[in-house]
Each structure stands twice: as C-alpha cells, then as structure tokens.
Amino acid sequence: MTAPAFVDQLRAILLRDLRALRREIEAYPDDASVWAVPEGISNSGGTLVLHLVGNLRSYLGRVIGGDGYERDRPREFSARDLPRAELLRDIDLTLAAVDRAMPTLTAERLAAEYPMAIGAVKVNTQDFIVHIAVHLGYHLGQVDYHRRIVSRSSATVATVAPAELASARPAPSP
C-alpha cells in the first residue's frame, strides 16, 4: 500500500470516528447526562471527549500539523459540567485539525521516528498514528456505552459506519 493510500484510509477512519463522537454527544438527552458518572464507571462522556480532543489536537494537530495547540491534560480529567455546545465546538476544531494534519504525512514522515517520546518509548510515526486511531475507537465505544447507560436508550448513532470508509462504494444489487 502506498503512503498516500494509507494516509487517506486512516484519515477517513479518524474523521468518521470524530463525526460519530459528535453524534454521540448530540444524542445525550441533556448537558447534565454527558457528565454523569454511574457507579462502576470512572469517566463521564464529557471527560472522554475532552481527553480525545486533547490527544488528537496535541499529537496530530500540533506535532504533525504544526497548529500550535497547547494541551492541558489535567483539565481533560478535572473539568465538569461544560455545555454540550462547547464539547461539540471542540470536536469540530479537532476534525479540522486532523483533516489539515493528515495530508502532510508523506512516506518519509510515516517511516520516520515520531518526533516525541510516547510513554517513555520512541516509535515510528506510522505505528503511532495507527495507535491514535485505535485509541479514538476504544474511547468512542466507551462514550457510546456511557450514553446508552445514562439515557437508558439502546438507540444507535451509527458509531462505526462502513459507508464512511475511504474505499466505500455502493454494493451491486443481488
């Protein structure tokens, strides 16, 4: 697979999952439910959104895209009761940052060492970008379950829609 094809696929998945995160937050019944922390769960949906936004804007927007974003990781886990409109704005800013950063990933940049240590190790950029995508998917699933628990609704928001993949085409009729 060529670097541009890989980047296009990963970009499509990241953007798809961020749009799904946006739909999840819109699907909560109210602002307060986003911040509810039911027994046995350590993070609210709002906390997970702040964490994902901080992660993606820092590692992709700032480090890869050079956009100047400054992460405040302690705030990601301490902020409470922000309105959904603010979380949605943050998701939209993250969508834009990811969309700008991903096309800058050439074959050389993907093969090169990621510019900073991650968890006290150095990895190549391609490995780390895949890790970032998996991290987003992991927490997106947590937000989906959190929303279903606190809203007592099994309604779906098409969280991992195959139709949003880079190679998606209409299937021929049977």
GROMACS .gro file of C-alpha atoms in nm:
model
  174
    1MET     CA    1   0.000   0.000   0.000
    2THR     CA    2   0.134   0.342  -0.085
    3ALA     CA    3   0.173   0.611   0.180
    4PRO     CA    4  -0.097   0.833   0.026
    5ALA     CA    5  -0.346   0.544   0.022
    6PHE     CA    6  -0.263   0.453   0.382
    7VAL     CA    7  -0.296   0.815   0.494
    8ASP     CA    8  -0.627   0.852   0.307
    9GLN     CA    9  -0.767   0.540   0.475
   10LEU     CA   10  -0.654   0.639   0.821
   11ARG     CA   11  -0.773   0.997   0.770
   12ALA     CA   12  -1.118   0.867   0.669
   13ILE     CA   13  -1.137   0.647   0.981
   14LEU     CA   14  -1.028   0.926   1.215
   15LEU     CA   15  -1.276   1.171   1.065
   16ARG     CA   16  -1.553   0.909   1.065
   17ASP     CA   17  -1.497   0.835   1.432
   18LEU     CA   18  -1.484   1.204   1.524
   19ARG     CA   19  -1.814   1.261   1.342
   20ALA     CA   20  -1.955   0.964   1.534
   21LEU     CA   21  -1.828   1.117   1.859
   22ARG     CA   22  -2.015   1.433   1.765
   23ARG     CA   23  -2.335   1.234   1.703
   24GLU     CA   24  -2.292   1.059   2.038
   25ILE     CA   25  -2.274   1.391   2.224
   26GLU     CA   26  -2.573   1.526   2.032
   27ALA     CA   27  -2.769   1.212   2.127
   28TYR     CA   28  -2.741   1.266   2.503
   29PRO     CA   29  -3.076   1.386   2.640
   30ASP     CA   30  -2.924   1.694   2.808
   31ASP     CA   31  -2.599   1.858   2.918
   32ALA     CA   32  -2.604   1.705   3.266
   33SER     CA   33  -2.623   1.345   3.142
   34VAL     CA   34  -2.296   1.391   2.949
   35TRP     CA   35  -2.123   1.444   3.285
   36ALA     CA   36  -2.299   1.170   3.485
   37VAL     CA   37  -2.069   0.909   3.638
   38PRO     CA   38  -2.270   0.596   3.718
   39GLU     CA   39  -2.135   0.355   3.975
   40GLY     CA   40  -1.858   0.138   3.835
   41ILE     CA   41  -1.756   0.390   3.567
   42SER     CA   42  -1.463   0.625   3.623
   43ASN     CA   43  -1.509   0.873   3.336
   44SER     CA   44  -1.810   1.060   3.204
   45GLY     CA   45  -1.877   1.103   2.835
   46GLY     CA   46  -1.767   1.466   2.867
   47THR     CA   47  -1.435   1.366   3.023
   48LEU     CA   48  -1.372   1.120   2.741
   49VAL     CA   49  -1.447   1.389   2.481
   50LEU     CA   50  -1.202   1.631   2.643
   51HIS     CA   51  -0.938   1.356   2.658
   52LEU     CA   52  -0.984   1.260   2.292
   53VAL     CA   53  -0.980   1.622   2.177
   54GLY     CA   54  -0.663   1.690   2.377
   55ASN     CA   55  -0.496   1.374   2.248
   56LEU     CA   56  -0.576   1.427   1.880
   57ARG     CA   57  -0.515   1.800   1.873
   58SER     CA   58  -0.184   1.755   2.050
   59TYR     CA   59  -0.039   1.451   1.872
   60LEU     CA   60  -0.183   1.517   1.526
   61GLY     CA   61  -0.276   1.886   1.518
   62ARG     CA   62   0.030   2.024   1.695
   63VAL     CA   63   0.308   1.768   1.643
   64ILE     CA   64   0.218   1.658   1.288
   65GLY     CA   65   0.023   1.962   1.163
   66GLY     CA   66   0.213   2.235   1.349
   67ASP     CA   67  -0.101   2.422   1.453
   68GLY     CA   68   0.026   2.549   1.791
   69TYR     CA   69  -0.236   2.375   2.009
   70GLU     CA   70  -0.133   2.351   2.374
   71ARG     CA   71  -0.270   2.053   2.561
   72ASP     CA   72  -0.395   2.080   2.919
   73ARG     CA   73  -0.418   1.711   3.013
   74PRO     CA   74  -0.506   1.770   3.382
   75ARG     CA   75  -0.809   1.977   3.270
   76GLU     CA   76  -0.924   1.689   3.049
   77PHE     CA   77  -0.987   1.486   3.363
   78SER     CA   78  -1.093   1.763   3.602
   79ALA     CA   79  -1.334   1.983   3.403
   80ARG     CA   80  -1.700   1.924   3.475
   81ASP     CA   81  -2.040   2.043   3.358
   82LEU     CA   82  -1.935   2.209   3.035
   83PRO     CA   83  -2.228   2.253   2.796
   84ARG     CA   84  -2.258   2.012   2.505
   85ALA     CA   85  -2.223   2.309   2.269
   86GLU     CA   86  -1.867   2.360   2.396
   87LEU     CA   87  -1.782   1.991   2.356
   88LEU     CA   88  -1.925   1.992   2.004
   89ARG     CA   89  -1.719   2.300   1.917
   90ASP     CA   90  -1.407   2.122   2.048
   91ILE     CA   91  -1.488   1.816   1.837
   92ASP     CA   92  -1.532   2.039   1.530
   93LEU     CA   93  -1.195   2.204   1.593
   94THR     CA   94  -1.040   1.859   1.624
   95LEU     CA   95  -1.200   1.743   1.299
   96ALA     CA   96  -1.044   2.043   1.125
   97ALA     CA   97  -0.702   1.987   1.287
   98VAL     CA   98  -0.695   1.618   1.189
   99ASP     CA   99  -0.814   1.698   0.838
  100ARG     CA  100  -0.531   1.952   0.796
  101ALA     CA  101  -0.258   1.736   0.953
  102MET     CA  102  -0.313   1.401   0.785
  103PRO     CA  103  -0.226   1.508   0.426
  104THR     CA  104   0.116   1.624   0.549
  105LEU     CA  105   0.214   1.263   0.622
  106THR     CA  106   0.446   1.153   0.342
  107ALA     CA  107   0.605   0.810   0.315
  108GLU     CA  108   0.920   0.956   0.468
  109ARG     CA  109   0.736   1.109   0.763
  110LEU     CA  110   0.542   0.787   0.827
  111ALA     CA  111   0.862   0.580   0.831
  112ALA     CA  112   1.048   0.830   1.049
  113GLU     CA  113   1.052   0.822   1.426
  114TYR     CA  114   0.760   1.014   1.579
  115PRO     CA  115   0.905   1.349   1.695
  116MET     CA  116   0.849   1.287   2.065
  117ALA     CA  117   0.866   1.000   2.312
  118ILE     CA  118   0.534   0.834   2.393
  119GLY     CA  119   0.509   0.661   2.729
  120ALA     CA  120   0.890   0.660   2.764
  121VAL     CA  121   0.942   0.487   2.426
  122LYS     CA  122   1.016   0.602   2.074
  123VAL     CA  123   0.807   0.462   1.786
  124ASN     CA  124   0.778   0.533   1.418
  125THR     CA  125   0.512   0.778   1.310
  126GLN     CA  126   0.301   0.524   1.120
  127ASP     CA  127   0.277   0.296   1.424
  128PHE     CA  128   0.179   0.588   1.643
  129ILE     CA  129  -0.086   0.720   1.404
  130VAL     CA  130  -0.246   0.373   1.396
  131HIS     CA  131  -0.229   0.371   1.777
  132ILE     CA  132  -0.405   0.709   1.787
  133ALA     CA  133  -0.685   0.576   1.566
  134VAL     CA  134  -0.731   0.268   1.786
  135HIS     CA  135  -0.727   0.489   2.098
  136LEU     CA  136  -1.005   0.702   1.948
  137GLY     CA  137  -1.211   0.393   1.863
  138TYR     CA  138  -1.163   0.250   2.212
  139HIS     CA  139  -1.288   0.563   2.386
  140LEU     CA  140  -1.563   0.618   2.127
  141GLY     CA  141  -1.705   0.281   2.228
  142GLN     CA  142  -1.690   0.388   2.593
  143VAL     CA  143  -1.882   0.708   2.512
  144ASP     CA  144  -2.142   0.503   2.325
  145TYR     CA  145  -2.199   0.273   2.623
  146HIS     CA  146  -2.194   0.565   2.866
  147ARG     CA  147  -2.465   0.744   2.665
  148ARG     CA  148  -2.678   0.429   2.649
  149ILE     CA  149  -2.643   0.370   3.024
  150VAL     CA  150  -2.723   0.722   3.139
  151SER     CA  151  -3.001   0.778   2.885
  152ARG     CA  152  -3.141   0.425   2.925
  153SER     CA  153  -3.164   0.408   2.547
  154SER     CA  154  -3.032   0.142   2.314
  155ALA     CA  155  -3.061   0.376   2.017
  156THR     CA  156  -2.762   0.374   1.787
  157VAL     CA  157  -2.596   0.671   1.618
  158ALA     CA  158  -2.416   0.462   1.352
  159THR     CA  159  -2.094   0.474   1.550
  160VAL     CA  160  -1.867   0.276   1.316
  161ALA     CA  161  -2.032   0.315   0.978
  162PRO     CA  162  -1.853   0.121   0.700
  163ALA     CA  163  -2.012   0.359   0.447
  164GLU     CA  164  -1.775   0.629   0.577
  165LEU     CA  165  -1.458   0.434   0.494
  166ALA     CA  166  -1.228   0.578   0.225
  167SER     CA  167  -1.297   0.289  -0.016
  168ALA     CA  168  -1.676   0.269   0.040
  169ARG     CA  169  -1.877   0.223  -0.281
  170PRO     CA  170  -2.236   0.113  -0.331
  171ALA     CA  171  -2.264  -0.266  -0.342
  172PRO     CA  172  -2.419  -0.422  -0.653
  173SER     CA  173  -2.776  -0.538  -0.613
  174PRO     CA  174  -2.818  -0.914  -0.558
   0.00000   0.00000   0.00000
